[in-house]
Short mmCIF file of C-alpha atoms in Angstrom, two decimals:
data_model
loop_
_atom_site.label_atom_id
_atom_site.label_comp_id
_atom_site.label_asym_id
_atom_site.label_seq_id
_atom_site.Cartn_x
_atom_site.Cartn_y
_atom_site.Cartn_z
CA MET A 223 0.03 0.01 0.00
CA LYS A 224 1.39 3.38 -1.03
CA PRO A 225 2.16 5.62 1.96
CA ASP A 226 0.56 9.03 2.30
CA TYR A 227 4.04 10.46 2.95
CA LEU A 228 7.26 8.96 1.73
CA ILE A 229 10.03 10.80 3.65
CA VAL A 230 13.58 10.81 2.34
CA GLY A 231 15.97 11.16 5.29
CA SER A 232 15.35 10.90 9.02
CA GLY A 233 16.80 14.15 10.38
CA LEU A 234 15.04 15.88 13.22
CA SER A 235 12.60 17.91 11.11
CA ALA A 236 11.63 14.75 9.18
CA LEU A 237 11.05 12.80 12.38
CA VAL A 238 8.88 15.58 13.80
CA PHE A 239 6.89 15.88 10.61
CA GLY A 240 6.59 12.09 10.33
CA SER A 241 5.49 11.59 13.90
CA LEU A 242 2.85 14.33 13.67
CA MET A 243 1.47 12.87 10.45
CA ALA A 244 1.50 9.31 11.78
CA LYS A 245 -0.20 10.46 14.98
CA SER A 246 -2.90 12.08 12.87
CA GLY A 247 -3.62 8.81 11.10
CA LYS A 248 -1.54 9.17 7.91
CA ARG A 249 0.62 6.35 6.67
CA VAL A 250 4.29 7.33 6.88
CA GLN A 251 7.41 5.63 5.46
CA ILE A 252 10.91 6.98 6.05
CA LEU A 253 14.09 6.02 4.17
CA GLU A 254 17.40 6.68 5.92
CA ALA A 255 20.88 6.08 4.44
CA HIS A 256 22.60 5.82 7.79
CA GLU A 257 22.40 2.94 10.28
CA TYR A 258 20.88 5.36 12.85
CA PRO A 259 17.91 7.73 12.56
CA GLY A 260 18.24 11.36 13.61
CA GLY A 261 20.67 13.00 11.15
CA PHE A 262 22.91 15.40 13.07
CA GLY A 263 20.95 14.44 16.19
CA HIS A 264 21.86 10.76 16.08
CA THR A 265 23.80 9.13 18.90
CA PHE A 266 26.54 6.59 18.32
CA THR A 267 28.30 4.12 20.58
CA LEU A 268 32.05 3.57 20.61
CA ALA A 269 34.16 0.92 22.50
CA LYS A 270 30.77 -0.69 23.29
CA LYS A 271 30.25 1.58 26.33
CA TYR A 272 30.61 5.28 25.42
CA LYS A 273 27.76 7.17 23.77
CA PHE A 274 28.27 10.42 21.91
CA ASN A 275 25.83 12.66 20.07
CA ALA A 276 26.98 13.63 16.61
CA GLN A 277 26.41 17.39 16.73
CA LEU A 278 23.79 18.53 19.27
CA HIS A 279 25.11 20.06 22.48
CA TYR A 280 22.46 22.26 24.03
CA VAL A 281 19.10 23.51 22.89
CA TRP A 282 16.60 26.35 23.40
CA ASP A 283 12.86 27.05 22.97
CA CYS A 284 12.01 24.03 25.18
CA GLY A 285 10.29 25.83 28.07
CA GLU A 286 6.56 25.64 28.88
CA GLY A 287 4.50 26.88 25.92
CA HIS A 288 7.54 27.21 23.60
CA THR A 289 7.99 25.53 20.24
CA VAL A 290 9.44 22.19 21.30
CA ASP A 291 7.03 21.93 24.28
CA ARG A 292 3.98 22.57 22.05
CA VAL A 293 5.02 19.93 19.57
CA LEU A 294 5.75 17.37 22.29
CA LYS A 295 2.35 18.05 23.85
CA LYS A 296 0.70 17.44 20.49
CA LEU A 297 2.52 14.06 20.37
CA ASN A 298 1.74 13.26 24.05
CA LEU A 299 5.44 13.18 24.67
CA ASP A 300 5.75 16.14 27.00
CA LYS A 301 5.88 13.91 30.13
CA GLU A 302 8.19 11.41 28.45
CA VAL A 303 10.68 13.82 26.82
CA THR A 304 11.79 16.44 29.37
CA PHE A 305 14.66 18.88 29.62
CA ASP A 306 16.99 20.15 32.34
CA ARG A 307 17.84 23.81 32.26
CA TYR A 308 21.39 25.14 32.20
CA ASP A 309 22.47 27.51 34.98
CA PRO A 310 20.51 30.75 34.24
CA ASN A 311 23.25 32.68 36.09
CA GLY A 312 25.77 31.66 33.46
CA PHE A 313 24.70 29.20 30.75
CA ASP A 314 27.58 30.25 28.44
CA ARG A 315 30.91 31.02 30.05
CA MET A 316 33.20 33.08 27.93
CA ARG A 317 36.95 33.01 28.47
CA MET A 318 39.65 35.04 26.72
CA PRO A 319 43.04 36.56 27.69
CA ASP A 320 42.51 38.97 30.63
CA TYR A 321 38.67 38.78 30.50
CA SER A 322 35.89 36.41 31.42
CA LEU A 323 32.12 36.71 31.30
CA ASP A 324 29.31 34.37 32.33
CA ILE A 325 26.23 35.06 30.17
CA PRO A 326 23.12 35.32 32.40
CA SER A 327 19.50 34.89 31.38
CA GLU A 328 18.54 38.41 32.57
CA SER A 329 19.50 41.21 30.17
CA ALA A 330 19.77 43.68 32.99
CA GLU A 331 22.36 41.49 34.68
CA LEU A 332 24.23 41.09 31.38
CA ILE A 333 24.39 44.90 31.04
CA ARG A 334 25.63 45.16 34.63
CA ARG A 335 28.41 42.56 34.14
CA LEU A 336 29.63 43.98 30.89
CA SER A 337 29.51 47.55 32.27
CA ASN A 338 31.65 46.48 35.22
CA LEU A 339 34.22 45.13 32.76
CA PHE A 340 34.09 48.18 30.52
CA PRO A 341 32.85 51.11 32.62
CA GLN A 342 33.80 53.71 30.02
CA ASN A 343 31.51 51.97 27.53
CA ALA A 344 28.52 51.34 29.78
CA SER A 345 26.16 53.55 27.78
CA GLN A 346 26.96 51.82 24.44
CA ILE A 347 26.71 48.40 26.07
CA ARG A 348 23.28 49.16 27.49
CA LYS A 349 21.99 50.51 24.16
CA PHE A 350 23.31 47.47 22.27
CA VAL A 351 21.77 44.88 24.63
CA LEU A 352 18.42 46.68 24.58
CA GLU A 353 18.56 46.83 20.78
CA VAL A 354 19.16 43.09 20.67
CA GLN A 355 16.08 42.51 22.84
CA LYS A 356 13.98 44.84 20.68
CA THR A 357 15.14 43.13 17.48
CA SER A 358 14.36 39.72 19.00
CA GLU A 359 10.77 40.79 19.76
CA GLY A 360 10.38 42.18 16.26
CA LEU A 361 11.61 38.91 14.67
CA LYS A 362 9.05 36.94 16.70
CA ARG A 363 6.26 39.07 15.18
CA LEU A 364 7.72 38.54 11.70
CA ALA A 365 7.80 34.74 12.03
CA PRO A 366 5.07 33.00 10.02
CA PRO A 367 2.15 32.84 10.32
CA ILE A 368 2.23 36.65 10.40
CA ASP A 369 -0.59 38.45 12.16
CA PRO A 370 -1.03 41.93 10.67
CA ALA A 371 -2.64 43.18 13.91
CA GLU A 372 0.42 42.06 15.87
CA LEU A 373 2.71 43.81 13.37
CA PHE A 374 0.85 47.10 13.90
CA LYS A 375 0.69 46.62 17.68
CA HIS A 376 4.42 46.05 17.88
CA PHE A 377 5.42 48.40 15.07
CA GLY A 378 8.50 49.70 16.92
CA GLU A 379 10.01 46.22 17.43
CA VAL A 380 9.17 45.11 13.92
CA SER A 381 10.67 48.21 12.27
CA CYS A 382 13.76 47.80 14.44
CA ALA A 383 14.17 44.18 13.26
CA LEU A 384 13.69 45.15 9.61
CA THR A 385 16.49 47.69 9.97
CA TYR A 386 18.97 44.84 10.32
CA LEU A 387 17.74 42.60 7.51
CA ASN A 388 21.08 42.67 5.69
CA SER A 389 23.34 43.35 8.67
CA THR A 390 26.18 41.28 10.06
CA LEU A 391 26.82 41.05 13.75
CA GLN A 392 30.05 43.01 13.22
CA GLU A 393 28.18 45.88 11.59
CA VAL A 394 25.90 46.21 14.57
CA PHE A 395 28.83 45.97 16.98
CA ASP A 396 30.43 48.82 15.05
CA LYS A 397 27.24 50.87 15.02
CA PHE A 398 27.17 50.84 18.81
CA LYS A 399 30.93 51.32 19.07
CA LEU A 400 31.49 48.41 21.44
CA PRO A 401 35.10 47.79 22.49
CA LYS A 402 36.74 44.85 20.72
CA GLU A 403 37.02 42.80 23.95
CA ALA A 404 33.28 43.24 24.65
CA GLN A 405 32.51 42.15 21.12
CA THR A 406 34.58 39.02 21.58
CA LEU A 407 32.92 38.12 24.87
CA LEU A 408 29.44 38.57 23.42
CA ALA A 409 30.18 36.62 20.24
CA LEU A 410 32.40 33.95 21.73
CA GLN A 411 29.71 31.26 21.23
CA TRP A 412 30.61 31.56 17.52
CA PRO A 413 31.11 27.72 17.27
CA ASP A 414 27.31 27.58 17.48
CA PHE A 415 27.33 29.25 14.03
CA LEU A 416 30.82 28.49 12.71
CA LEU A 417 31.04 32.01 11.44
CA PRO A 418 32.89 35.10 12.75
CA PRO A 419 31.02 38.39 13.49
CA GLU A 420 31.98 39.96 10.16
CA LYS A 421 30.18 37.19 8.23
CA LEU A 422 27.40 36.14 10.64
CA SER A 423 23.85 37.37 10.15
CA PHE A 424 22.77 39.63 13.03
CA TYR A 425 19.38 37.90 12.82
CA ALA A 426 20.92 34.48 13.33
CA TRP A 427 22.98 35.68 16.32
CA THR A 428 20.06 37.52 17.91
CA ILE A 429 17.63 34.60 17.58
CA LEU A 430 20.09 32.14 19.13
CA PHE A 431 21.50 34.48 21.82
CA THR A 432 18.08 35.58 23.10
CA GLY A 433 16.66 32.09 22.69
CA TYR A 434 19.28 30.73 25.05
CA GLN A 435 18.70 33.63 27.41
CA GLU A 436 15.05 32.55 27.70
CA GLY A 437 16.33 29.05 28.56
CA ALA A 438 19.25 26.86 27.55
CA PHE A 439 18.37 23.17 27.96
CA TYR A 440 19.69 19.62 27.75
CA PRO A 441 17.40 16.55 27.41
CA THR A 442 16.93 14.82 30.79
CA GLN A 443 17.62 11.45 29.18
CA HIS A 444 20.05 12.67 26.53
CA PHE A 445 19.38 13.29 22.83
CA GLU A 446 19.14 9.59 21.91
CA HIS A 447 15.93 9.39 23.96
CA VAL A 448 14.45 12.36 22.04
CA ILE A 449 15.12 10.68 18.68
CA ASN A 450 13.90 7.28 19.88
CA SER A 451 10.72 8.77 21.26
CA LEU A 452 9.84 10.34 17.89
CA VAL A 453 10.68 7.06 16.12
CA LYS A 454 8.42 5.20 18.59
CA VAL A 455 5.42 7.49 17.78
CA ILE A 456 5.91 6.81 14.08
CA GLU A 457 6.17 3.04 14.49
CA GLU A 458 3.34 2.73 17.03
CA ASN A 459 1.05 4.56 14.61
CA GLY A 460 1.71 2.23 11.66
CA GLY A 461 4.65 4.03 10.11
CA GLU A 462 8.06 2.53 9.35
CA ILE A 463 11.67 3.69 9.21
CA LEU A 464 13.91 1.75 6.86
CA LEU A 465 17.62 2.23 7.66
CA ASN A 466 20.62 1.80 5.37
CA GLN A 467 18.48 2.86 2.39
CA GLU A 468 20.46 5.31 0.27
CA VAL A 469 18.28 7.21 -2.19
CA THR A 470 20.06 7.28 -5.57
CA ASP A 471 17.34 8.71 -7.83
CA PHE A 472 13.96 10.43 -7.94
CA ALA A 473 11.12 9.43 -10.31
CA ILE A 474 9.66 12.49 -12.09
CA ALA A 475 6.84 12.76 -14.60
CA ASP A 476 4.85 15.83 -15.65
CA LYS A 477 6.53 18.02 -13.01
CA THR A 478 5.44 15.48 -10.36
CA ILE A 479 7.76 13.48 -8.09
CA THR A 480 6.17 10.03 -7.82
CA GLY A 481 8.82 8.10 -5.89
CA VAL A 482 12.51 7.27 -5.48
CA LYS A 483 15.00 4.54 -6.08
CA ALA A 484 17.09 3.46 -3.09
CA ARG A 485 20.09 1.14 -2.67
CA ASP A 486 20.24 -1.04 0.39
CA ARG A 487 23.73 -0.37 1.80
CA ILE A 488 23.88 -3.90 3.37
CA THR A 489 22.65 -6.10 0.49
CA HIS A 490 23.56 -3.57 -2.27
CA LYS A 491 20.17 -4.28 -3.95
CA SER A 492 18.10 -1.44 -5.37
CA ARG A 493 14.41 -0.99 -4.79
CA GLU A 494 11.77 1.53 -5.87
CA PHE A 495 9.52 3.31 -3.38
CA THR A 496 6.45 5.42 -4.10
CA GLY A 497 4.26 7.78 -2.09
CA GLU A 498 1.29 10.08 -2.51
CA ASN A 499 3.59 12.87 -1.31
CA ILE A 500 7.40 12.94 -1.15
CA ILE A 501 9.04 14.86 1.70
CA CYS A 502 12.68 15.64 1.07
CA ASN A 503 14.77 15.80 4.22
CA ILE A 504 18.10 15.37 2.43
CA ASP A 505 20.00 18.47 1.33
CA PRO A 506 17.85 20.39 -1.25
CA GLN A 507 20.78 21.19 -3.50
CA LYS A 508 21.80 17.50 -3.56
CA ALA A 509 18.19 16.42 -4.23
CA ALA A 510 17.78 19.03 -6.99
CA GLN A 511 20.92 17.73 -8.76
CA MET A 512 19.55 14.20 -8.66
CA ILE A 513 16.17 15.32 -10.01
CA GLY A 514 17.61 17.77 -12.52
CA VAL A 515 17.79 21.47 -11.55
CA GLU A 516 16.13 22.41 -14.85
CA ASN A 517 12.89 20.81 -13.59
CA PHE A 518 12.45 23.50 -10.95
CA SER A 519 11.08 27.00 -11.48
CA LYS A 520 13.45 29.93 -11.87
CA THR A 521 12.44 31.23 -8.46
CA VAL A 522 13.25 28.00 -6.72
CA ARG A 523 16.46 27.56 -8.71
CA LYS A 524 17.63 30.93 -7.42
CA LYS A 525 16.83 29.97 -3.83
CA LEU A 526 18.64 26.65 -4.29
CA ASN A 527 21.83 28.51 -5.15
CA TYR A 528 22.98 28.85 -1.54
CA GLU A 529 26.47 28.32 -0.21
CA TYR A 530 26.99 25.71 2.47
CA SER A 531 27.92 26.58 6.02
CA PRO A 532 31.50 25.84 7.16
CA SER A 533 32.23 22.52 8.80
CA ASN A 534 33.74 21.70 12.14
CA TYR A 535 36.36 19.67 13.99
CA MET A 536 35.22 17.63 17.05
CA VAL A 537 37.00 15.91 19.88
CA TYR A 538 35.05 13.34 21.92
CA CYS A 539 36.82 12.41 25.18
CA VAL A 540 36.05 10.17 28.14
CA VAL A 541 37.91 10.91 31.43
CA LYS A 542 38.23 8.83 34.57
CA ASP A 543 39.35 9.39 38.16
CA ILE A 544 38.45 13.07 37.95
CA ASP A 545 35.32 15.11 38.58
CA LEU A 546 35.13 17.91 36.01
CA ARG A 547 32.96 19.89 38.43
CA ASP A 548 36.04 20.45 40.54
CA TYR A 549 37.63 22.34 37.62
CA GLY A 550 34.86 24.85 36.84
CA PHE A 551 32.61 22.73 34.65
CA GLY A 552 28.94 22.07 35.21
CA LYS A 553 25.51 22.92 33.74
CA TRP A 554 26.90 25.33 31.22
CA ASN A 555 29.18 25.48 28.15
CA THR A 556 32.62 27.11 28.15
CA PHE A 557 33.88 29.05 25.15
CA HIS A 558 37.60 29.84 25.00
CA THR A 559 39.70 31.97 22.64
CA GLU A 560 43.38 32.81 22.53
CA HIS A 561 42.61 35.62 20.02
CA ARG A 562 41.09 38.96 21.08
CA ASP A 563 39.61 39.31 17.62
CA LEU A 564 37.24 36.53 16.57
CA ASN A 565 37.40 37.57 12.91
CA GLU A 566 41.14 37.04 13.01
CA ALA A 567 40.76 33.79 14.93
CA PHE A 568 38.35 32.44 12.33
CA TYR A 569 40.62 33.49 9.46
CA GLN A 570 43.66 31.80 10.98
CA MET A 571 41.86 28.51 11.59
CA TYR A 572 39.58 28.35 8.59
CA GLU A 573 41.64 29.95 5.85
CA LYS A 574 45.22 29.41 7.09
CA HIS A 575 44.60 26.07 8.91
CA ASP A 576 46.63 27.48 11.77
CA PHE A 577 45.39 26.26 15.14
CA SER A 578 48.32 27.44 17.26
CA LYS A 579 46.03 29.94 19.03
CA PRO A 580 42.69 28.12 18.93
CA SER A 581 39.20 29.36 19.69
CA PHE A 582 36.89 26.48 20.66
CA ALA A 583 33.85 25.35 22.67
CA ILE A 584 33.90 22.95 25.63
CA THR A 585 30.85 20.95 26.61
CA THR A 586 30.32 18.31 29.29
CA PRO A 587 27.17 16.27 28.50
CA THR A 588 27.45 13.96 31.51
CA LEU A 589 27.20 16.91 33.87
CA MET A 590 23.94 18.20 32.31
CA THR A 591 21.64 15.54 33.69
CA GLU A 592 21.67 13.02 36.48
CA ALA A 593 18.89 10.80 35.11
CA GLN A 594 21.29 8.39 33.34
CA SER A 595 24.82 8.43 31.95
CA ASP A 596 26.27 8.06 28.50
CA CYS A 597 29.31 6.31 29.96
CA PRO A 598 30.17 3.82 32.76
CA GLU A 599 30.12 4.92 36.38
CA GLY A 600 33.24 6.77 37.38
CA CYS A 601 33.71 8.28 33.90
CA GLN A 602 32.65 11.61 32.41
CA ILE A 603 32.43 12.87 28.85
CA ILE A 604 33.97 16.13 27.72
CA GLU A 605 33.92 17.40 24.13
CA PHE A 606 35.66 20.13 22.21
CA LEU A 607 34.50 21.86 19.03
CA THR A 608 36.00 24.33 16.56
CA VAL A 609 35.76 25.31 12.89
CA ALA A 610 37.53 23.44 10.10
CA ASN A 611 37.83 23.81 6.32
CA TYR A 612 36.25 20.95 4.36
CA ASP A 613 38.19 21.50 1.15
CA TYR A 614 41.49 21.37 3.04
CA PHE A 615 40.69 18.19 4.99
CA LYS A 616 39.16 16.47 1.96
CA LYS A 617 42.32 17.08 -0.09
CA LEU A 618 44.55 15.81 2.76
CA GLN A 619 42.41 12.70 3.16
CA GLU A 620 42.52 11.91 -0.54
CA THR A 621 46.23 12.71 -1.15
CA ASP A 622 48.03 12.02 2.12
CA LYS A 623 46.22 10.03 4.81
CA LYS A 624 49.21 10.29 7.14
CA ALA A 625 49.18 14.10 6.90
CA TYR A 626 45.39 14.01 7.43
CA ARG A 627 45.84 12.08 10.72
CA GLN A 628 48.74 14.31 11.75
CA LYS A 629 46.67 17.46 11.22
CA LYS A 630 43.83 16.12 13.37
CA GLU A 631 46.35 15.22 16.08
CA GLU A 632 48.00 18.63 15.83
CA ILE A 633 44.69 20.40 16.43
CA LEU A 634 43.88 18.04 19.33
CA ASN A 635 47.19 18.75 21.01
CA SER A 636 46.82 22.48 20.54
CA ILE A 637 43.44 22.35 22.33
CA LEU A 638 44.62 20.02 25.07
CA GLU A 639 47.61 22.29 25.82
CA ILE A 640 45.18 25.15 26.44
CA VAL A 641 42.99 22.91 28.59
CA GLU A 642 45.95 21.81 30.74
CA LYS A 643 47.27 25.34 31.02
CA LYS A 644 44.00 27.16 31.76
CA TYR A 645 41.52 24.61 33.11
CA ILE A 646 42.67 21.10 34.11
CA PRO A 647 46.35 20.49 35.00
CA ASN A 648 47.65 17.18 33.60
CA PHE A 649 44.34 16.65 31.82
CA ARG A 650 45.80 14.08 29.41
CA LYS A 651 46.49 11.55 32.14
CA TYR A 652 42.78 11.28 32.94
CA ILE A 653 41.74 10.53 29.33
CA VAL A 654 40.72 6.86 28.90
CA PHE A 655 39.19 7.30 25.45
CA LYS A 656 39.37 9.94 22.72
CA ILE A 657 38.43 10.22 19.05
CA THR A 658 38.45 13.16 16.69
CA GLY A 659 36.12 14.01 13.82
CA SER A 660 36.88 16.25 10.82
CA PRO A 661 34.66 17.77 8.11
CA THR A 662 35.00 14.55 6.10
CA THR A 663 33.72 12.60 9.12
CA ASN A 664 30.61 14.84 9.04
CA GLU A 665 30.10 14.09 5.37
CA ARG A 666 30.56 10.33 5.88
CA PHE A 667 28.34 9.87 8.89
CA CYS A 668 25.80 12.71 8.59
CA TRP A 669 25.49 12.65 4.81
CA CYS A 670 25.94 16.40 4.56
CA PRO A 671 27.52 17.82 1.37
CA LYS A 672 30.96 19.33 2.00
CA GLY A 673 30.64 18.36 5.65
CA ASN A 674 28.45 21.39 6.29
CA SER A 675 27.11 21.71 9.84
CA TYR A 676 24.06 23.93 9.28
CA GLY A 677 22.96 23.47 5.68
CA SER A 678 23.11 26.91 4.06
CA ASN A 679 25.59 29.44 5.48
CA LEU A 680 24.20 31.74 8.22
CA THR A 681 25.10 34.93 6.42
CA PRO A 682 22.62 37.86 5.90
CA ARG A 683 22.08 36.71 2.30
CA ASN A 684 20.97 33.23 3.41
CA MET A 685 18.90 34.47 6.37
CA GLY A 686 16.84 36.97 4.39
CA ILE A 687 13.28 37.05 3.13
CA GLY A 688 14.16 35.17 -0.10
CA ARG A 689 15.40 32.09 1.78
CA LEU A 690 14.39 28.64 0.51
CA ASN A 691 11.32 27.15 2.17
CA TYR A 692 9.22 23.97 1.75
CA LYS A 693 7.98 24.98 -1.76
CA THR A 694 9.72 23.19 -4.63
CA SER A 695 7.52 24.11 -7.64
CA LEU A 696 7.07 20.36 -8.25
CA LYS A 697 3.85 18.54 -7.47
CA ASN A 698 3.59 16.35 -4.32
CA PHE A 699 7.22 17.22 -3.39
CA TYR A 700 8.26 19.31 -0.36
CA PHE A 701 11.56 20.29 1.20
CA CYS A 702 11.89 19.74 4.97
CA ASN A 703 15.40 20.29 6.31
CA ALA A 704 17.74 22.92 7.81
CA SER A 705 18.36 24.69 4.47
CA SER A 706 14.64 25.02 3.79
CA GLY A 707 13.99 26.15 7.35
CA TYR A 708 16.55 27.05 9.94
CA PRO A 709 19.27 24.95 11.58
CA GLY A 710 19.37 23.85 15.22
CA PHE A 711 17.21 21.67 17.45
CA ALA A 712 14.25 24.05 18.06
CA PRO A 713 14.22 25.51 14.51
CA THR A 714 14.25 22.06 12.88
CA PHE A 715 11.46 20.96 15.26
CA TRP A 716 9.49 23.92 13.98
CA THR A 717 10.38 23.21 10.35
CA GLY A 718 8.81 19.78 10.60
CA ALA A 719 5.82 21.09 12.60
CA SER A 720 5.25 23.99 10.18
CA LEU A 721 5.14 21.69 7.15
CA TYR A 722 2.71 19.43 9.05
CA GLN A 723 0.47 22.44 9.73
CA THR A 724 0.65 23.54 6.07
CA LEU A 725 -0.31 20.15 4.66
CA SER A 726 -2.76 19.07 7.36
CA LYS A 727 -4.39 22.49 7.77
CA GLU A 728 -4.22 21.95 11.52
CA THR A 729 -2.68 24.43 13.99
CA ILE A 730 -0.38 23.39 16.79
#
């Protein structure tokens, strides 16, 4: 029997869409090329006892009445899938030479802390933080579905937000004449975007920064439980998820997508699948190339012409005989830079491949929840993240595997030297397991072209009004992924939920 919705890919937005449709009585079938569902949200096990999440670290918009909560309530999962909140007194802890700042949830407290660090710039700091809040409120009113009455009622906030449609974070920093060190402290969570202030959309930064201020969260039972819970809803409502099914071609006739051809990565046999509607969770550019870009309208073709986001370098570590809480780690993330200028830091690492003065994120997932652990008792997980250039690593991997491994080890040692010097003396002696991932690892295990971490790049051009959405100009075929919505846990939740609302005509 042909499914109502054949979904290609099982990333988070696809699982949300699929679970909502299955719950509503529709027949859902999902094809996934990987051995795990979840896309960037999947969890993998190494050494048979250590669990790591591919890319998710902390999330926002999970509080009562917010996006994720509303979707989970619709799925009757709100009691099953819960979240622990990061420390509201400092959910992001920024560290740089001579300065440190813990980012609090309250904007008034943020203004106070920054003003104490830079008393001569207190006025500019206050104006900047208040402008961020005003822009954030305006962006909420501009999010679809747009209510004209709300636009008029909040005209000041909306007009403020529209002012920055094409602005980078750096341009707004410059407008308010913030000192360079204050800029660095405020933008030090740049690994969340993998872009420096001079390239990053002010919208993207504002949405994430204020979203985390309203509440930074971690799943009580880790991210694997979130993914498994969505899968369970699909399967309990008659849907199915077929793993190791790599889609190799789309069937098109009369501007209508009727199905796909998929190769089983275990048996290597090909099989055709059809559906009343095809939901595309794989990268839209990649799908369009398989279908034939000429089959799309000029408008969609233009929107498909986005550049990919940069990729990243990850270190997954397990430590033993040490409690990371004794060294300043807890229910927060730590962001460290050796550069005072994040634009320069990004340039050195991404363009020059020079990691001698690294900027990176530190996260400790085992300290975020006490419900269960992702590693054996007596061990803790700590992870490090920074930017990396896909083209550089791809060339190394293809031409000189030894140099590829050496470069990964070089970056690791550069980070660990900082960790031992600034945070945990003799850190290396506590490590019982470690593994590194490069941009090519992303591509191999998350099926993302060029190892991209966020789909389309989070520049003003890609964050604007003309951004790609679910519309494809082909019949019965819809995009549903980070590049046709927005990247991150909460935004991809909403991408899936929004498409569900559009096709089902039901409001969440």
